Coordinates of C-alpha atoms in Angstrom, one line a residue:
Chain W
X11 CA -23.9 58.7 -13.8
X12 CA -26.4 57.4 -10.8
X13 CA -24.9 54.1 -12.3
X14 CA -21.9 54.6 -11.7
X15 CA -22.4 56.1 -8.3
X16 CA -24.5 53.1 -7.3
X17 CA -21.4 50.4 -9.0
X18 CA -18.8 53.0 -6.3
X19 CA -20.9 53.0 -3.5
X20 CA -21.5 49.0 -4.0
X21 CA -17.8 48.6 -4.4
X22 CA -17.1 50.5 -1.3
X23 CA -19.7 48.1 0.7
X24 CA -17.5 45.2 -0.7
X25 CA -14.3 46.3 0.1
X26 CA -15.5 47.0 3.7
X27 CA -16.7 43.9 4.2
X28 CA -13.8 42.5 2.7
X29 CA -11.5 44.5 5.4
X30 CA -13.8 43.6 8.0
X31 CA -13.7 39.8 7.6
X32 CA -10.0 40.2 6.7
X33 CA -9.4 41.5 10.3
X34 CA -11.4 39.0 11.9
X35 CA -9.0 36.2 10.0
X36 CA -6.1 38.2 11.1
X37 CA -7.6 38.0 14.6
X38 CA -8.3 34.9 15.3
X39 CA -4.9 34.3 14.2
X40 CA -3.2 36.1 16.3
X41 CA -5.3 34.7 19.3
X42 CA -4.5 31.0 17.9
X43 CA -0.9 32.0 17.8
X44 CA -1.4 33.0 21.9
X45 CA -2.6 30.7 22.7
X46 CA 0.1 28.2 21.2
X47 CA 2.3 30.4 22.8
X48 CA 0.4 29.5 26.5
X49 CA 1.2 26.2 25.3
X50 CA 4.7 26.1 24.7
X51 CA 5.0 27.9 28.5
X52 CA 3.3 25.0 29.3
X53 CA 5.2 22.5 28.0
X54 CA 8.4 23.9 28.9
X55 CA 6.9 23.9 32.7
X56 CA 6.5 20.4 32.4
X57 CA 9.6 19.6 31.0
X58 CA 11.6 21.2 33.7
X59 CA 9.3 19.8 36.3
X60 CA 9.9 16.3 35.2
X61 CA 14.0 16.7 34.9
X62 CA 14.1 17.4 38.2
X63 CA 12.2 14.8 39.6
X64 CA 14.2 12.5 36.9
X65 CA 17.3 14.1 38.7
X66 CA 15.9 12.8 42.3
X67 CA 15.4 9.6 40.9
X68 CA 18.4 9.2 39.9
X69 CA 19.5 9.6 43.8
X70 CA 17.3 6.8 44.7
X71 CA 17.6 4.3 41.6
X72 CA 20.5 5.1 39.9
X73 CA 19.8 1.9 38.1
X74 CA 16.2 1.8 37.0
X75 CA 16.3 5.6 36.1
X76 CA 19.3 4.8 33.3
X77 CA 16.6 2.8 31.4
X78 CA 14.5 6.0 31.0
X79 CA 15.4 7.7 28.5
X80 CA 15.1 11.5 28.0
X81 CA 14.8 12.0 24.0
X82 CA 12.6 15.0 24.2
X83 CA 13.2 18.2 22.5
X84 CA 11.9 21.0 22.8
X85 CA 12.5 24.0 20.7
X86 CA 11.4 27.5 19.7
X87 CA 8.7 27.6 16.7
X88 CA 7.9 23.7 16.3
X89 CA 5.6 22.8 14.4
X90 CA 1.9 21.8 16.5
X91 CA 2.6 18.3 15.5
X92 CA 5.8 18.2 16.6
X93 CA 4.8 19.7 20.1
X94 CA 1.8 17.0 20.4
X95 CA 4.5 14.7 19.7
X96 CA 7.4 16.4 22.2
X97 CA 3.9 15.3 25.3
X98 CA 3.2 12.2 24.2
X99 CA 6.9 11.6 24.8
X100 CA 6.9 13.8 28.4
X101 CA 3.7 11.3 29.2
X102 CA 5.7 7.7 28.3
X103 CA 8.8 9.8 30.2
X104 CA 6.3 10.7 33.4
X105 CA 4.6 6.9 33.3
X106 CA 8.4 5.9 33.7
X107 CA 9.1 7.8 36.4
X108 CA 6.2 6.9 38.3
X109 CA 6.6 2.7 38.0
X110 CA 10.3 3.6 39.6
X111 CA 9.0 5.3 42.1
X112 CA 6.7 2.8 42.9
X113 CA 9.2 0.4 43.9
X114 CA 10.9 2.9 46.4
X115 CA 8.6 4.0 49.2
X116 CA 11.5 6.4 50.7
X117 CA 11.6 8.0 47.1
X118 CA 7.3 8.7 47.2
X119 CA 7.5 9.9 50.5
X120 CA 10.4 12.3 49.9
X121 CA 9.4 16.3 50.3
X122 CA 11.4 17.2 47.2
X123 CA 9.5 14.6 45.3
X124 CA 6.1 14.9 46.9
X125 CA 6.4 18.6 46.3
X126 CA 6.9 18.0 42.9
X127 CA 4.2 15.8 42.2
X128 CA 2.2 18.6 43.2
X129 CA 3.4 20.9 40.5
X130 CA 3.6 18.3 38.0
X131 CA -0.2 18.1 38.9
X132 CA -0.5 21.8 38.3
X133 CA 1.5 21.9 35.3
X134 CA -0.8 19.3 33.6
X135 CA -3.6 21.6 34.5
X136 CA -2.2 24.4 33.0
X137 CA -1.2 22.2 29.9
X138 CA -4.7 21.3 29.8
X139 CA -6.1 24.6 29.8
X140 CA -3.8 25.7 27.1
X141 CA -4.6 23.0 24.9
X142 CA -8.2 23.5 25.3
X143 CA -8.1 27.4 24.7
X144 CA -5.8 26.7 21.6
X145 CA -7.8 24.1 20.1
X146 CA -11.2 26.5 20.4
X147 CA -9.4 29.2 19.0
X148 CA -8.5 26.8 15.8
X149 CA -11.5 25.4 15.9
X150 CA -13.1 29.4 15.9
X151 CA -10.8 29.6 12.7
X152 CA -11.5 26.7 11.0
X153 CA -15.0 27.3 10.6
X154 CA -14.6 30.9 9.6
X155 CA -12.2 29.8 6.7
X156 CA -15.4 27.4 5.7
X157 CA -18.2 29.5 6.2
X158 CA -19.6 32.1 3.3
X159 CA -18.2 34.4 2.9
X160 CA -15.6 34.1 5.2
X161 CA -14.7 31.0 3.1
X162 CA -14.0 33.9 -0.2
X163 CA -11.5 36.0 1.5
X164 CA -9.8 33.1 3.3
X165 CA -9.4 31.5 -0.2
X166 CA -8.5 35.1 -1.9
X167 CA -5.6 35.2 1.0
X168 CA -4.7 31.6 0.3
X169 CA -5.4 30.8 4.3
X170 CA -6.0 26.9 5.4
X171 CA -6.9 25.0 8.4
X172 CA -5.1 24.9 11.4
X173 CA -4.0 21.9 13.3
X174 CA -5.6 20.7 16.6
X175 CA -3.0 20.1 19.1
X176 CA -3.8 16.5 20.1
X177 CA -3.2 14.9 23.3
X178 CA -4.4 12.0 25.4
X179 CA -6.8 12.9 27.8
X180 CA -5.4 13.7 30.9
X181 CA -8.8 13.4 34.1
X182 CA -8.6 16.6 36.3
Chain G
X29 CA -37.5 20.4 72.6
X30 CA -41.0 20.4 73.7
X31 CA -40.6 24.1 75.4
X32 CA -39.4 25.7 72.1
X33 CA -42.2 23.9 70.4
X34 CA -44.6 25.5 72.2
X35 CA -42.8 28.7 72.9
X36 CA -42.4 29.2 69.0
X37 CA -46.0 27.7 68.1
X38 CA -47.4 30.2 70.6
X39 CA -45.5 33.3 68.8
X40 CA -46.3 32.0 64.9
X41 CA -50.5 31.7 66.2
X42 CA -50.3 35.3 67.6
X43 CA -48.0 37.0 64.9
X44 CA -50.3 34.7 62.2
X45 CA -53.8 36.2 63.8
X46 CA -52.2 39.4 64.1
X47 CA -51.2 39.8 60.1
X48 CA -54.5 37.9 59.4
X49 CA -57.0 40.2 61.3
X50 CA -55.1 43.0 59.9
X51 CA -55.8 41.9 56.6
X52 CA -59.4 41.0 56.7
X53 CA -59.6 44.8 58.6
X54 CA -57.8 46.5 55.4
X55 CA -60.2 44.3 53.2
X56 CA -63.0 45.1 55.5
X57 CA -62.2 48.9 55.2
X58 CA -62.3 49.2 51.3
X59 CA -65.4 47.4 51.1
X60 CA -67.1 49.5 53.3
X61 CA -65.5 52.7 51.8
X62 CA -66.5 52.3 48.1
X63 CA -70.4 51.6 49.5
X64 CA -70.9 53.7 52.3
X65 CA -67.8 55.9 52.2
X66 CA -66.0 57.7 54.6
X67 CA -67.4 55.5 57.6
X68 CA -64.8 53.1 56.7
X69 CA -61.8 54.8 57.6
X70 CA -62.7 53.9 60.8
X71 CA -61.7 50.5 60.1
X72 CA -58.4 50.7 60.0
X73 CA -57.5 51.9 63.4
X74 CA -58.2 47.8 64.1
X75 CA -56.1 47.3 61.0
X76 CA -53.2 49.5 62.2
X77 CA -53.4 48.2 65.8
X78 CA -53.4 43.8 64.3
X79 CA -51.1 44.5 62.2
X80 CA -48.6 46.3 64.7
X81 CA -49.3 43.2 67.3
X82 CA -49.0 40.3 64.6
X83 CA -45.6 42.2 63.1
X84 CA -44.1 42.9 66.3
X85 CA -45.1 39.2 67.3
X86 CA -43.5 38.1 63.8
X87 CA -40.3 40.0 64.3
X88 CA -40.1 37.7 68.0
X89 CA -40.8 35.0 66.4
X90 CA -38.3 34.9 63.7
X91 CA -35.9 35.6 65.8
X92 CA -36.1 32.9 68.2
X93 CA -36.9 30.5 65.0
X94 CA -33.6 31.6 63.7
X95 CA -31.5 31.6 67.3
X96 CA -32.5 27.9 67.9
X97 CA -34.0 25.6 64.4
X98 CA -31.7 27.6 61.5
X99 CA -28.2 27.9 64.2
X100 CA -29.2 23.6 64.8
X101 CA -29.0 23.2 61.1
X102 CA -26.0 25.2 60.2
X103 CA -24.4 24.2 62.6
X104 CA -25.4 20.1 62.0
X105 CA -23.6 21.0 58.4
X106 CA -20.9 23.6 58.7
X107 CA -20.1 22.6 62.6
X108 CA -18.1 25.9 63.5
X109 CA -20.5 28.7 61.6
X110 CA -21.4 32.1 62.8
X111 CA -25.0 32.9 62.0
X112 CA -26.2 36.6 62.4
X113 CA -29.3 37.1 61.0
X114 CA -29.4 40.8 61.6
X115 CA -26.4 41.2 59.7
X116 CA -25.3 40.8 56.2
X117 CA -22.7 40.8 53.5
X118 CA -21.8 44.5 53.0
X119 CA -22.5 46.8 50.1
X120 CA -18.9 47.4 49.1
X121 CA -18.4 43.9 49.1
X122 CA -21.1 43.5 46.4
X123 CA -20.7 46.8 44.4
X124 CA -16.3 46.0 44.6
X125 CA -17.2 42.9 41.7
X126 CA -18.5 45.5 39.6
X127 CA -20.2 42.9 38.0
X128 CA -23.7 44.0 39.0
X129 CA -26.1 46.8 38.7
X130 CA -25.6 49.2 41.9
X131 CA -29.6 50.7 42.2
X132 CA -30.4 52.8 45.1
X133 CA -31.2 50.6 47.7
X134 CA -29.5 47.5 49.1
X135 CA -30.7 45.5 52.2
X136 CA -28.7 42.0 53.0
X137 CA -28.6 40.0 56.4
X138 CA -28.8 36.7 57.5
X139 CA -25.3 36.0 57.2
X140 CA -23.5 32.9 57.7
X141 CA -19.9 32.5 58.1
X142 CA -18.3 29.4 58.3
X143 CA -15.7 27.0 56.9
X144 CA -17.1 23.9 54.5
X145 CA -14.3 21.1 53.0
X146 CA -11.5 23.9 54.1
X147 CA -13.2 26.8 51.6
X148 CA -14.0 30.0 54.5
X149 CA -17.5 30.8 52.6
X150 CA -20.1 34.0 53.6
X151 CA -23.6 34.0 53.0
X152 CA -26.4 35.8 52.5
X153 CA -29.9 37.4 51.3
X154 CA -29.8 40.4 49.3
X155 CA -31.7 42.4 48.1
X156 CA -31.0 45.6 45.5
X157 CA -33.8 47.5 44.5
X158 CA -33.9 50.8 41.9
X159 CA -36.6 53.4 43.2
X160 CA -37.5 56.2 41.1
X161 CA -39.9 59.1 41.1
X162 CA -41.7 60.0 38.2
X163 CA -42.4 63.5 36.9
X164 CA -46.1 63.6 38.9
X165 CA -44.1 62.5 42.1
X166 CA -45.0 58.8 42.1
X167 CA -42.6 56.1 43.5
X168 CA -42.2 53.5 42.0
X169 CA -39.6 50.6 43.6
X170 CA -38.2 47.6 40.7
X171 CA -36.2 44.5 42.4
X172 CA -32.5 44.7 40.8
X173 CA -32.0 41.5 42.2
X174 CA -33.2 39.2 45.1
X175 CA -31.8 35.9 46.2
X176 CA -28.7 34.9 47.9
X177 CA -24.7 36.3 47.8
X178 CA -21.7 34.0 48.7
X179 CA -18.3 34.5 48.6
X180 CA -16.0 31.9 49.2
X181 CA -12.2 32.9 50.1
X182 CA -9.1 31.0 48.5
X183 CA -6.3 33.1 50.0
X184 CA -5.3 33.1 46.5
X185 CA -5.5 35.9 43.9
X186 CA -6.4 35.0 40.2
X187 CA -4.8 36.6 37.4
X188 CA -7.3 37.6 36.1
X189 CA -11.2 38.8 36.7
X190 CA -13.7 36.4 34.7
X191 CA -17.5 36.5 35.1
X192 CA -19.8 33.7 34.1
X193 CA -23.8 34.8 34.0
X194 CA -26.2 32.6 33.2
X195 CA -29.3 33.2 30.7
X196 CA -32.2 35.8 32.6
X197 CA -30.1 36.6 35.0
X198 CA -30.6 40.4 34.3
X199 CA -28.6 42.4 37.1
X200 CA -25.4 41.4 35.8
X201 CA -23.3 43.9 34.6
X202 CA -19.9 44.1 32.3
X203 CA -17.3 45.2 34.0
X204 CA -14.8 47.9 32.6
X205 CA -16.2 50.7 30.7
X206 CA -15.9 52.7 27.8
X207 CA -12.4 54.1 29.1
X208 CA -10.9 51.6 30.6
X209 CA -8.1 50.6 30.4
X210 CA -7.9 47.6 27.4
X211 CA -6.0 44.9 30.0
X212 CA -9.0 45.6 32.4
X213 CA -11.5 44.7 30.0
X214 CA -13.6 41.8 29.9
X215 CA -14.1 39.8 26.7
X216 CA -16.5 37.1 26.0
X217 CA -15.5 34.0 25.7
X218 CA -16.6 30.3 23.9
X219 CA -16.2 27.1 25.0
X220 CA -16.0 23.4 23.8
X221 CA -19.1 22.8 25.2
X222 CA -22.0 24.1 23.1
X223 CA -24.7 23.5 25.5
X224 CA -22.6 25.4 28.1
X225 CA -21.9 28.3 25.9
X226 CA -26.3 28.6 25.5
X227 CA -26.7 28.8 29.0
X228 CA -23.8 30.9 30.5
X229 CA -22.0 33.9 28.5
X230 CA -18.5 34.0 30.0
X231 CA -16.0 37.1 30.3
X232 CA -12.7 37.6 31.0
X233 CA -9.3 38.8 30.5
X234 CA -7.3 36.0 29.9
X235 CA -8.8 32.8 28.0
X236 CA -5.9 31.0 29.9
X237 CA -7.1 31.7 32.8
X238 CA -10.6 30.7 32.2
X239 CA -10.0 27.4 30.5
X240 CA -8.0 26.9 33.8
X241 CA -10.8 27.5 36.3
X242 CA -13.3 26.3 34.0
X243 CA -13.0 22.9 33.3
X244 CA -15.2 20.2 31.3
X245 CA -16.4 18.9 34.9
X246 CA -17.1 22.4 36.0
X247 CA -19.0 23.5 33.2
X248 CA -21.0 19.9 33.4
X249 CA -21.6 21.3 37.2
X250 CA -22.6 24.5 36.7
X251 CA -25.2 23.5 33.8
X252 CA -26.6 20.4 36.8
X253 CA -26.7 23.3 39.3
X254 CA -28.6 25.9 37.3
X255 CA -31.1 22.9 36.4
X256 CA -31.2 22.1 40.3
X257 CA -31.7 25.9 41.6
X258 CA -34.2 27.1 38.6
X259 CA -32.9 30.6 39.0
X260 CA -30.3 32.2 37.4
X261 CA -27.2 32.5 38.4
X262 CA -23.7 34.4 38.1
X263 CA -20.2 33.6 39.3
X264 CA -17.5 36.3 39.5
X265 CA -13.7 35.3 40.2
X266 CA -12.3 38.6 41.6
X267 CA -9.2 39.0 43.6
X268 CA -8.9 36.3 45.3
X269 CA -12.6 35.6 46.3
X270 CA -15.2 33.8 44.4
X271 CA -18.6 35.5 44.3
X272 CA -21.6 33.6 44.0
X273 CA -25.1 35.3 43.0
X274 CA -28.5 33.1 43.3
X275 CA -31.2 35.5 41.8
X276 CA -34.1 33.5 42.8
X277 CA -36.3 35.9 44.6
X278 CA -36.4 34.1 47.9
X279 CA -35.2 34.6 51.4
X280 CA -33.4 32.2 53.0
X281 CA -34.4 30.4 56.9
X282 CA -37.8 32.6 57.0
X283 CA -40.0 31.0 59.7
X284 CA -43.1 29.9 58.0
X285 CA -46.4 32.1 59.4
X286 CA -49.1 30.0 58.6
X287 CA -49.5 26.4 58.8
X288 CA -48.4 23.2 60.8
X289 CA -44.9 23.8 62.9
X290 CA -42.9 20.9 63.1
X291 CA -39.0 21.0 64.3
X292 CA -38.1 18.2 62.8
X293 CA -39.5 19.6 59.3
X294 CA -38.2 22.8 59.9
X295 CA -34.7 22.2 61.0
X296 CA -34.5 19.9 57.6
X297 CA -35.6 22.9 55.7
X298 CA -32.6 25.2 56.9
X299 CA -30.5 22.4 56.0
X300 CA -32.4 22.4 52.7
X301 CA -31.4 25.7 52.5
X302 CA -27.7 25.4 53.2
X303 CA -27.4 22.9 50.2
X304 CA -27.1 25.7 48.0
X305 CA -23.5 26.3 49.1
X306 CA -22.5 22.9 49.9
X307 CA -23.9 22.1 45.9
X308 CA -21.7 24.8 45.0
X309 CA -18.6 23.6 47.1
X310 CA -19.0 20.3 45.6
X311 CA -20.1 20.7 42.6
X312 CA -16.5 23.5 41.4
X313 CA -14.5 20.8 43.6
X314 CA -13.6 23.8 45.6
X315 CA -11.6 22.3 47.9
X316 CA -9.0 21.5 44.6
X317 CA -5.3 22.8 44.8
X318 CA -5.9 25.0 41.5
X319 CA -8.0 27.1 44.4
X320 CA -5.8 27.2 47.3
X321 CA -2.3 28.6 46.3
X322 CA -0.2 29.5 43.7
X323 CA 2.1 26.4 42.9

């Protein structure tokens, strides 16, 4: 009998702990999945930001701006790859943007497009700070799903690692 | 020049025999009391009456100190500054943060007002001290905190509240309590940089937010500025004002007592001390867009 109530109680202590990491996992899920959503906000700030000034360049160099092409696509629930991908392509698109307004000193000096530079500026901050408090929130996860005995239930639940969002390094 | 030298060096020999003769009397009177008793009560009549002279002379002298060396240097730094030592950076102001442990007393003054790279900054000492009394009726007074408070104004209110203590810093104080309300509550935070994350604990309500404000240069400056201050510190982002706390249990542009007077020295000194928020200005990039408005 005190067997058997020692086996219960044991089992009782395992299945809390089991709960209790279980919620953790679930938590730090959900915060990753925040924060990729402050990410996407992000990214769909920058992409409006840089048609627009795209648009004004298009007043000033009808010609050069034909050359840049706009082949981004953003959409709803891609994959963190894809998304890394979708910036890198919003960078080459920016670069662009920025040699053709090089060349026309009437375009830099422009309110619309100076005022735009400024929350293109911003945007990239706010990109930052996304990706940053994304990729500490996987990186949070990651190691749980490593550690013991984190590492059991993670495995019992089938859960895997999540992807960094990657990006070139932008200075602040 | 010459006239305040020797105005001021006048005041700091009398307030510093004053204090000094006051103390060898007090010394003077408890020898004489434990071996021959009551006879040395007498004694301290001289004490009380040096002590009164060299504190009244002290008060004078500190004053004029401040009015002409510590104005010179704040005003060699800052230009346009207000600097009113008899006043200081209000209670609510301190207690609104709710970031710090309230105690029963609070004393602040020596406040500076000014403008530095376009941030409108306030300074000044505090103090905040818990006095209790004990069953018998004994006082006893512990120091909460000591050291200096700045707040430095954006015009700009942050979404959210976020509080960054460093290690020993022990007034600080979580905001939100037990029943509040789950939005208002601050949660701790990690960042990328471990070192960082040993020296400061950081709290907030939205990770965002604080990966916004703090960046990998501001967490480099904040671990360079705690080495440079050796005191703890804590930084509070409320509303839109930015408090600073120094807990380093020192007052700021005191007029030294004892010892050679030399302007030159001195004046250097207050500017010395003013570093503290021109490190700080410099060191968050204060003057940065990400502080001034909402784009």
């Amino acid at each position: 009998m005190e067997i058997l109530i020692g086996v219960i109680i044991l089992a009782l202590i395992l299945l809390l702990v089991y709960i209790s990491i279980l919620n953790k996992l679930s938590r730090a899920q959900v915060k990753i999945d925040e924060a990729e959503s402050g990410i996407d906000v992000a990214l769909t700030k920058r992409y409006d930001v840089l048609t627009k000034q795209l648009d004004i360049v298009k007043g000033y160099a009808k010609h050069e701006s034909e050359t840049i092409e706009k082949v981004i696509e953003l959409r709803r629930g891609m994959p963190i790859e894809e998304k890394s991908a979708a910036l890198a392509q919003m960078n080459d698109m920016q670069k662009s943007i920025n040699v053709v307004a090089e060349a026309y000193p009437e375009l830099r000096s422009s309110e619309n497009f100076k005022s735009l530079q400024a929350s293109v500026n911003d945007t990239e901050e706010h990109l930052q700070a996304a990706r940053r408090a994304y990729n500490a929130n996987v990186s949070a996860y990651n190691q749980m799903i490593v550690v013991f005995p984190s590492s059991i239930v993670a495995n019992l639940k089938g859960l895997t690692k999540r992807d960094f969002f990657v990006a070139e390094e932008t200075k602040r | 020049m010459e006239e305040l030298y020797t105005k001021l060096k006048s005041m700091q020999r009398k307030s510093g025999w004053g204090i000094g003769l006051m103390l060898l009397f007090i010394v003077l009177a408890v020898i004489v009391l434990s071996l021959k008793g009551g006879m040395g009560l007498v004694l301290f009549i001289p004490a009380v009456i040096a002590g009164i002279i060299g504190i009244t002379s002290y008060k004078k002298y500190t004053a004029c100190f401040k009015e002409n060396v510590v104005k010179a240097a704040l005003e060699e730094v800052f230009g346009d500054v207000t600097f009113t030592p008899k006043s200081g950076i209000p209670y609510d102001v301190v207690y609104s943060t709710g970031m710090i442990q309230t105690g029963n007393r609070y004393s602040s003054n020596d406040l500076v007002a000014g403008e530095y790279k376009g941030v409108k900054f306030a300074q000044s000492d505090v103090c905040i001290e818990e006095e209790t009394v004990d069953s018998d009726g004994n006082t006893s007074t512990t120091t909460i905190f000591q050291g200096r408070w700045m707040t430095f104004d954006f015009n700009k209110e942050f979404r959210c509240d976020l509080q960054i203590v460093s290690r020993w810093f022990g007034a600080s104080k979580r905001k939100g309590g037990l029943f509040s309300r789950k939005e208002n509550k601050l949660s701790k935070l990690e960042f990328e940089n471990e070192t960082f994350n040993k020296e400061f604990k950081v709290y907030g309500q939205n990770q965002e937010e604080a990966f916004y404000l703090i960046t990998p240069q501001i967490m480099e400056s904040l671990l360079n500025l705690r080495t440079t201050l050796k005191a703890p510190i804590m930084l509070m982002f409320v509303g839109g004002v930015l408090h600073i706390a120094v807990n380093n249990n020192k007052d700021a542009f005191e007029a030294k007592l004892f010892g050679k007077l030399d302007l030159d020295v001195e004046k250097q000194r207050g500017i010395g001390d003013t570093r503290v928020i021109t490190d700080f200005v410099d060191g968050m990039a204060m003057e940065r867009d990400i502080y001034k408005s909402n784009i």
